[in-house]
Amino acid sequence: MLCPFCQNSQSRVIDSRVVDGGTTIRRRRECSRCGGRFTTVEKAVLLVVKRNGVTEPFSRDKLITGVRRACQGRDVSDDSLKRLAAEVEEAVRRKGSSQVPTNEIGLAILEPLRRLDEVAYLRFASVYKSFESAEDFESEIRLMRRRFRHEE
């Protein structure tokens, strides 16, 4: 890490703090040459492996955009979508891999979205699971009803 003041590569850590629920470390540093103090932030990078093999950094915003489409016209707040995205990211990170296929992210979205709004869930599931007929919707609704009875 280069000092932002003198470009020296040597610094020492003065203080470290865990932030963002343990996913990020904030470090206060001091340059060994000029004595300037600066802050660095460390976060483990989570990469998404798309179906075509391309990898890109995980983006909560991109996840929210996709789920928001399923929630269009529904009474779902932006705060709810942000909480859902945080829950999905946490679930994906718990798997312990730095690279996650898009289908695992889709699976991680399904249950929190079902709890949030069943209609949005059905819309998302219809695209994610490639529904091709009304029977696919009926089958998914039967599954939802069975799960709901087990949760009571």
Backbone as a ProteinNet text record, in pm:
[ID]
protein_1_A
[PRIMARY]
MLCPFCQNSQSRVIDSRVVDGGTTIRRRRECSRCGGRFTTVEKAVLLVVKRNGVTEPFSRDKLITGVRRACQGRDVSDDSLKRLAAEVEEAVRRKGSSQVPTNEIGLAILEPLRRLDEVAYLRFASVYKSFESAEDFESEIRLMRRRFRHEE
[TERTIARY]
86	0	90	72.4	152.1	90.2	177.2	132.9	72.5	-46.7	-108.1	-37.6	52.5	120.5	257.6	336.8	473.9	504.6	406.5	418.3	512.2	553.4	635.8	553.7	620.6	548.1	549.1	616	625.3	534.7	444.8	359.7	332.4	289.9	255.2	109.6	47.7	-92.6	-100.7	-179.7	-198.7	-323.3	-426.8	-553.5	-626.4	-694.8	-777.7	-914.2	-1016.6	-1153.4	-1231.4	-1312.5	-1402.2	-1529.7	-1574.7	-1697.4	-1785.9	-1902.7	-1999.3	-2029.8	-2054.1	-2092.1	-1983.2	-1857.9	-1747.1	-1696.6	-1752.4	-1708.9	-1597.1	-1568.1	-1469.5	-1379.6	-1252.5	-1159.1	-1111.1	-1123.8	-1076.7	-947.4	-840.8	-710.7	-663.6	-618.1	-556.4	-406.4	-338.7	-195.6	-118	13.4	104.3	225.5	258.2	372	502.3	594.4	721.1	816.7	792.1	878.5	828.1	705.7	658.2	572.2	528.3	445.2	297.9	263.1	123.2	35.5	-86.7	-181	-290.8	-329.5	-434.9	-507.7	-622.8	-707.6	-716	-708.9	-731.8	-850.1	-915.4	-1029.7	-1003.1	-1018.4	-997.5	-1128.8	-1162.9	-1284	-1254.8	-1296.6	-1278.1	-1364.8	-1306.5	-1378.2	-1456.8	-1582.6	-1668.6	-1694	-1656.1	-1673.3	-1790.8	-1865.6	-1978.4	-1933.5	-1955.2	-1922.1	-2051.1	-2055.5	-2174.9	-2180.2	-2295.1	-2314.5	-2213.7	-2172.2	-2075.7	-1931.1	-1909.2	-1775.3	-1706.8	-1764	-1706.9	-1729.3	-1627.7	-1643.1	-1649.8	-1726.3	-1735.6	-1759.5	-1724.3	-1746.5	-1895.4	-1927.3	-2065	-2111.6	-2235	-2290.9	-2429.2	-2442	-2574.1	-2669.8	-2618.6	-2703.5	-2761.2	-2679.7	-2725.7	-2831.1	-2809.2	-2905.1	-3037.5	-3030.8	-3151	-3225.9	-3153.4	-3216.3	-3294.8	-3235.2	-3302.8	-3426.1	-3415.7	-3528.2	-3636.4	-3594.8	-3691.1	-3784.6	-3730.5	-3815.8	-3929	-3894.4	-3996.2	-4096.9	-4055.5	-4140.5	-4219.1	-4204.4	-4269.5	-4420.5	-4473.9	-4616.4	-4656.8	-4561.7	-4588.4	-4548.8	-4602.9	-4571.9	-4447.3	-4332.5	-4204.8	-4112.8	-4064.4	-3982.5	-3838.1	-3769.8	-3627.4	-3547.6	-3587.2	-3517.6	-3530.9	-3647.9	-3667.8	-3577.2	-3563.5	-3477	-3331	-3291.7	-3153.4	-3125.9	-3222	-3205.4	-3197.5	-3281.4	-3279	-3142.8	-3090	-2959	-2848.9	-2853.8	-2753.8	-2764.5	-2888	-2909.6	-2856.3	-2881.8	-2834.9	-2682.3	-2620.7	-2474.7	-2415.6	-2473.4	-2424.4	-2435.1	-2547.5	-2568.2	-2467.2	-2440.7	-2346.5	-2204.6	-2168.3	-2033.8	-2012.4	-2119.3	-2107.8	-2067.9	-2091.4	-2054.3	-1902.7	-1828.4	-1683.8	-1604.3	-1666.8	-1595	-1587.5	-1477.1	-1462.7	-1524.2	-1562.5	-1627.9	-1758.8	-1866.3	-1998.9	-2070.7	-2122.5	-2198.7	-2330.1	-2376.1	-2499.2	-2618.1	-2622.1	-2737.3	-2743.5	-2628.5	-2629.9	-2685.7	-2656.6	-2711.8	-2863.1	-2906.7	-3050.2	-3119.3	-3058.5	-3115.5	-3121.4	-3017.9	-3012.3	-3117.3	-3161.7	-3262.8	-3402.1	-3428.3	-3565.1	-3636.1	-3578.5	-3648.7	-3670.7	-3567.7	-3594.3	-3700	-3701	-3800	-3939.2	-3948.8	-4079.6	-4136.3	-4050.2	-4094.4	-4135.5	-4068	-4095.3	-4225.7	-4243.4	-4362.7	-4380.1	-4488.1	-4507.5	-4528	-4593.4	-4614.2	-4480.6	-4399.5	-4266.1	-4183.1	-4197.8	-4127.7	-4165.3	-4295.2	-4340.7	-4288.1	-4287	-4233.6	-4085.5	-4010.1	-3865.8	-3841	-3912.1	-3894.6	-3930.3	-4029.9	-4071.2	-3959.4	-3881.4	-3768.2	-3649.7	-3619.6	-3503.7	-3514.1	-3634.7	-3655	-3708	-3713.9	-3756.2	-3892	-3993.6	-4128.6	-4169	-4240.2	-4283.3	-4434.4	-4506.3	-4651.3	-4718.2	-4850.3	-4928	-4909	-4885.5	-4861.7	-4739.1	-4636.9	-4516.7	-4551.8	-4638.3	-4683	-4764.3	-4856.2	-4939.6	-4855.2	-4757.4	-4668.1	-4592.6	-4541.3	-4466.5	-4557.6	-4681	-4776	-4807.8	-4824.5	-4846.4	-4727.9	-4606.7	-4486.5	-4486.1	-4519.5	-4523.7	-4624.2	-4741.3	-4846	-4803.7	-4737.3	-4687.5	-4584.2	-4490.7	-4386.6	-4450	-4551.4	-4617	-4683.6	-4747.3	-4813.3	-4710.7	-4590.6	-4485.5	-4424.6	-4430.6	-4369.6	-4460.4	-4589	-4682.7	-4669.4
-117.5	0	123	209.1	331.6	442.3	518.6	634.5	735.5	786.4	881.6	1017.9	1042.4	1171.4	1169.8	1063.2	1060.8	938.9	852.7	732.1	624.5	637.5	535.8	407.2	293.6	166.4	107.7	171.5	119.8	198.5	127.2	190	87.9	136.2	44.6	65.9	-41	-36.4	16	120.9	180.9	123.3	100.8	53.4	-27.4	-134.2	-214.6	-231.9	-220.2	-240.8	-321.2	-412	-489.5	-408.2	-393.1	-318.4	-396.9	-344.3	-407.7	-551.2	-571.3	-703.6	-807.7	-764.6	-859.5	-889.4	-824.5	-852.8	-761	-658.4	-559.3	-524.2	-496.4	-449.9	-310.2	-218	-80.8	-67.2	-25.1	-10.3	134.4	184.9	317.4	292.9	360.3	338.6	468.5	450.2	564.2	534.7	630.2	615.2	621.9	530.5	528.1	638.3	697.6	805	943.7	978.8	1115.6	1128.2	1014.9	1018.8	1046.2	1059.3	1083.1	965.4	996	890.7	879.7	755	730.9	602.5	583.7	469.2	379.2	248.4	151.4	63.5	9.1	-78.8	-209.3	-320.2	-451.5	-528.4	-584.4	-664.6	-781.8	-899.3	-1017.6	-1003.3	-1026.1	-1013.2	-1141.6	-1124.8	-1236.6	-1225.9	-1329.3	-1327.6	-1414.8	-1365.6	-1438.7	-1500.3	-1629.8	-1699.7	-1712.6	-1642.1	-1644.5	-1772.5	-1797.6	-1921.9	-1936.6	-1824.5	-1829.6	-1839.4	-1851.6	-1868.1	-1739.1	-1626.1	-1496.2	-1472.1	-1414.9	-1381	-1229.8	-1187.2	-1045.1	-1032.3	-918.2	-900.3	-905.3	-963.9	-966	-823.1	-795.8	-661.4	-670	-612	-606.4	-526.1	-418.4	-334.1	-412.9	-496.8	-577.6	-678.4	-737.7	-830.4	-758.5	-640.2	-562	-527.8	-489.7	-455.8	-575.2	-693.2	-812.9	-847.4	-839.2	-871.9	-763.4	-638.6	-528	-551.5	-610	-639.8	-734.2	-834.7	-930.3	-863.7	-757	-688	-571.8	-552.6	-439.4	-442.1	-329.2	-319.3	-377.8	-431.7	-488.7	-387.8	-403.7	-312.5	-362.1	-348	-390.8	-269.2	-235.7	-115.3	-138.4	-27.8	-35.2	-91.1	-55	-107.3	-259.2	-310.6	-456.3	-523.3	-461.2	-517.1	-512.9	-405.8	-396.2	-502.4	-525.9	-630.8	-768.2	-790.8	-917.4	-937.2	-833.7	-843.8	-874	-809	-835	-979	-1027.8	-1165	-1265.2	-1237.7	-1327.7	-1327.6	-1208.5	-1202	-1278.4	-1260	-1329.7	-1481.4	-1527.5	-1671.6	-1727.7	-1652.8	-1697.9	-1699.4	-1597.3	-1591.6	-1704.8	-1742.8	-1851.2	-1983.6	-1999.2	-2124	-2140.6	-2031.2	-2040.5	-2038.1	-2004.1	-1998.7	-1854.5	-1819.4	-1682.7	-1668.4	-1780.2	-1777.3	-1853.7	-1788.2	-1846.6	-1842.6	-1956.6	-1957.3	-1879.6	-1819.1	-1739.4	-1822.6	-1951.6	-2031.6	-2046.6	-2044.7	-2050.1	-1921.3	-1810.4	-1682.8	-1684.4	-1734	-1745.4	-1830.6	-1943.5	-2029.7	-1957.4	-1880.2	-1806.6	-1695.4	-1647	-1540.9	-1596.7	-1717.6	-1771	-1766	-1822.6	-1830.2	-1692.7	-1606	-1472.7	-1395.1	-1413.4	-1344	-1401.8	-1532.1	-1593	-1537.3	-1520.6	-1463.5	-1318.2	-1247.5	-1104.7	-1083	-1153.6	-1134.2	-1256.3	-1330.3	-1454.7	-1433.3	-1323.1	-1297	-1266.2	-1183.9	-1153.2	-1280.9	-1366.6	-1494.9	-1576.1	-1586.3	-1663.6	-1603.7	-1472.5	-1407.6	-1440.6	-1426.9	-1453.6	-1601.5	-1688.8	-1832.5	-1872.6	-1808.1	-1845	-1819.9	-1714.5	-1686.3	-1774	-1778.4	-1852.8	-2001.7	-2057.1	-2200.1	-2231.3	-2130.6	-2146.5	-2213.4	-2157	-2209.5	-2201.9	-2305.2	-2308.1	-2316.8	-2339.7	-2353.8	-2315	-2307.6	-2280.2	-2393	-2512.6	-2626.8	-2603.1	-2539.4	-2508.8	-2415.3	-2315.1	-2224	-2300.5	-2383.8	-2461.6	-2550.9	-2615.3	-2702.6	-2623.2	-2505.9	-2421.6	-2372.8	-2338.5	-2292.5	-2406.7	-2529	-2644.7	-2663.3	-2651	-2660.7	-2553.8	-2430.6	-2320.4	-2350.1	-2399	-2427.6	-2538.5	-2641.3	-2749.6	-2696.5	-2616.1	-2557.3	-2468.9	-2390.7	-2298.5	-2376.5	-2486.6	-2568.7	-2625.1	-2659.8	-2715.2	-2607.8	-2482.2	-2374.7	-2329.7	-2358.2	-2312.2	-2389.9
0	0	0	-98.3	-106.9	-23	43.9	119.8	20.5	47.6	-44.7	-47.6	49.6	58.4	-8.3	19.2	-32.9	-120.3	-139.7	-223	-166.9	-41.5	22.6	39.8	24.1	35	176.4	270.3	406.8	500.9	567.1	668.5	776.6	890.4	998.5	1036.9	1081.2	1121.1	1264	1281.6	1413.8	1481.4	1401	1455.4	1348.5	1389	1298.2	1360.8	1275.9	1322.9	1221.1	1271.8	1186.4	1170	1045.1	1016.1	919.9	891.6	800.8	840.6	968.7	1016	1003.5	1002.9	997.7	858.5	756.2	619.3	572.5	651.6	611.1	729.1	699.2	802.4	763.9	858.7	839.6	918.3	848.7	915	907.7	1020.1	1026	1018.2	925.2	901.3	917.2	942.7	950.4	863.1	775.7	685.5	764.9	735	808	760	643	593.1	635.8	599.9	624.3	749.5	807.3	927.6	898.7	772.4	736.9	774.9	814.4	853.6	749.6	721.8	624.2	658.5	597.8	626.4	503.6	526.8	419.8	460.4	361.1	384	309.6	379.6	319.6	320.2	206.2	194.6	103.1	144.6	61.2	-63.6	-177.8	-303.9	-329.5	-361.6	-397.6	-547.3	-621.1	-766.1	-806.7	-905.2	-960.7	-1092.2	-1105.8	-1229.8	-1309.7	-1422.6	-1506.3	-1588.3	-1649	-1726.3	-1839.3	-1897.1	-2008.4	-1961.4	-1829.6	-1775.4	-1733.9	-1770	-1733.9	-1584.8	-1518.4	-1376.9	-1361.2	-1262	-1229.5	-1079.7	-1020.6	-876.9	-842.6	-727.7	-678.6	-657.9	-696.5	-682.1	-619.3	-499.3	-436.4	-523.3	-583.6	-668.4	-785.4	-846.1	-958.9	-911.6	-796.1	-739	-712.9	-652.1	-621.9	-750.3	-854.4	-982.2	-1037.1	-1031.8	-1079.9	-999	-867.6	-781.4	-792.3	-809.2	-822.2	-941.1	-1049.3	-1165.7	-1126.4	-1046.3	-1001.2	-907.2	-840.1	-742.9	-804.2	-932.2	-998.3	-973.5	-926.9	-898.3	-764.2	-690.3	-558.1	-451.5	-331.4	-221.5	-147.2	-213.8	-156.6	-152.4	-34	-17.2	-59.9	-88.2	-120.9	-3.6	118.2	236.7	245.2	211.2	211.9	110.1	-6.7	-110.4	-67.3	1.5	50.5	155.8	244.4	345.9	279.6	178.9	106.2	41.3	-22.9	-89.7	11.5	127.7	232.3	282.3	299.4	345.4	242.8	115.3	9.3	4.2	10.7	7.7	126.1	242.9	362.9	345.5	292.4	271.6	172	67	-35.6	20.2	97.5	156.9	257.3	328.8	428.8	365.1	238.1	170.4	164	185.5	198.2	69.8	-39.6	-166.4	-214.4	-279	-330.2	-468.8	-531.8	-662.5	-652.6	-692.1	-679.3	-813.3	-858.6	-984	-968.9	-1077.4	-1072.7	-1024.7	-1058.3	-1015.7	-863.7	-794.9	-647.8	-589.7	-655.1	-609.6	-629.2	-743.6	-768.4	-664.4	-628.9	-524.6	-390.5	-361.4	-234.1	-229	-343.4	-349.6	-323	-367.6	-368.5	-233	-129.8	-0.9	62.7	70.2	126.7	46.5	-85.2	-168.1	-144.3	-125.5	-95.2	33.9	135.1	263.2	247.8	156.7	136.5	60.4	-51.2	-134.4	-224.8	-204.5	-278.6	-428.3	-465.4	-608.3	-675.6	-610.4	-664.7	-672.9	-571.8	-573.2	-696.8	-723.7	-839.7	-970.1	-978.8	-1099.1	-1116.1	-1008.2	-1014	-1044.6	-974.7	-994.1	-1136.5	-1195.5	-1331.4	-1432.1	-1408.7	-1496.8	-1458.1	-1327.9	-1279.7	-1310.8	-1291.9	-1314.1	-1454	-1538.1	-1679.3	-1692.7	-1626.2	-1640.7	-1787.4	-1832.7	-1972	-1987.7	-1877.3	-1888.9	-1756.9	-1762.4	-1641.9	-1539.9	-1589	-1498.9	-1411.6	-1467.6	-1389.3	-1273.2	-1300.5	-1193.7	-1089.7	-1135.8	-1044.1	-954.3	-1012.8	-937.4	-830.8	-868.4	-773.1	-661.4	-693.9	-592.1	-495.6	-547.7	-459.2	-364	-417.2	-332.6	-224.4	-262.6	-165.8	-55.3	-93.7	5.4	101	46.1	132.5	231.4	179.9	268.3	373.5	333.3	426.8	538.5	506.7	609.7	707.8	656.7	743.6	833.7	792	870.2	984.5	975.5	1080	1207.9
[MASK]
++++++++++++++++++++++++++++++++++++++++++++++++++++++++++++++++++++++++++++++++++++++++++++++++++++++++++++++++++++++++++++++++++++++++++++++++++++++++

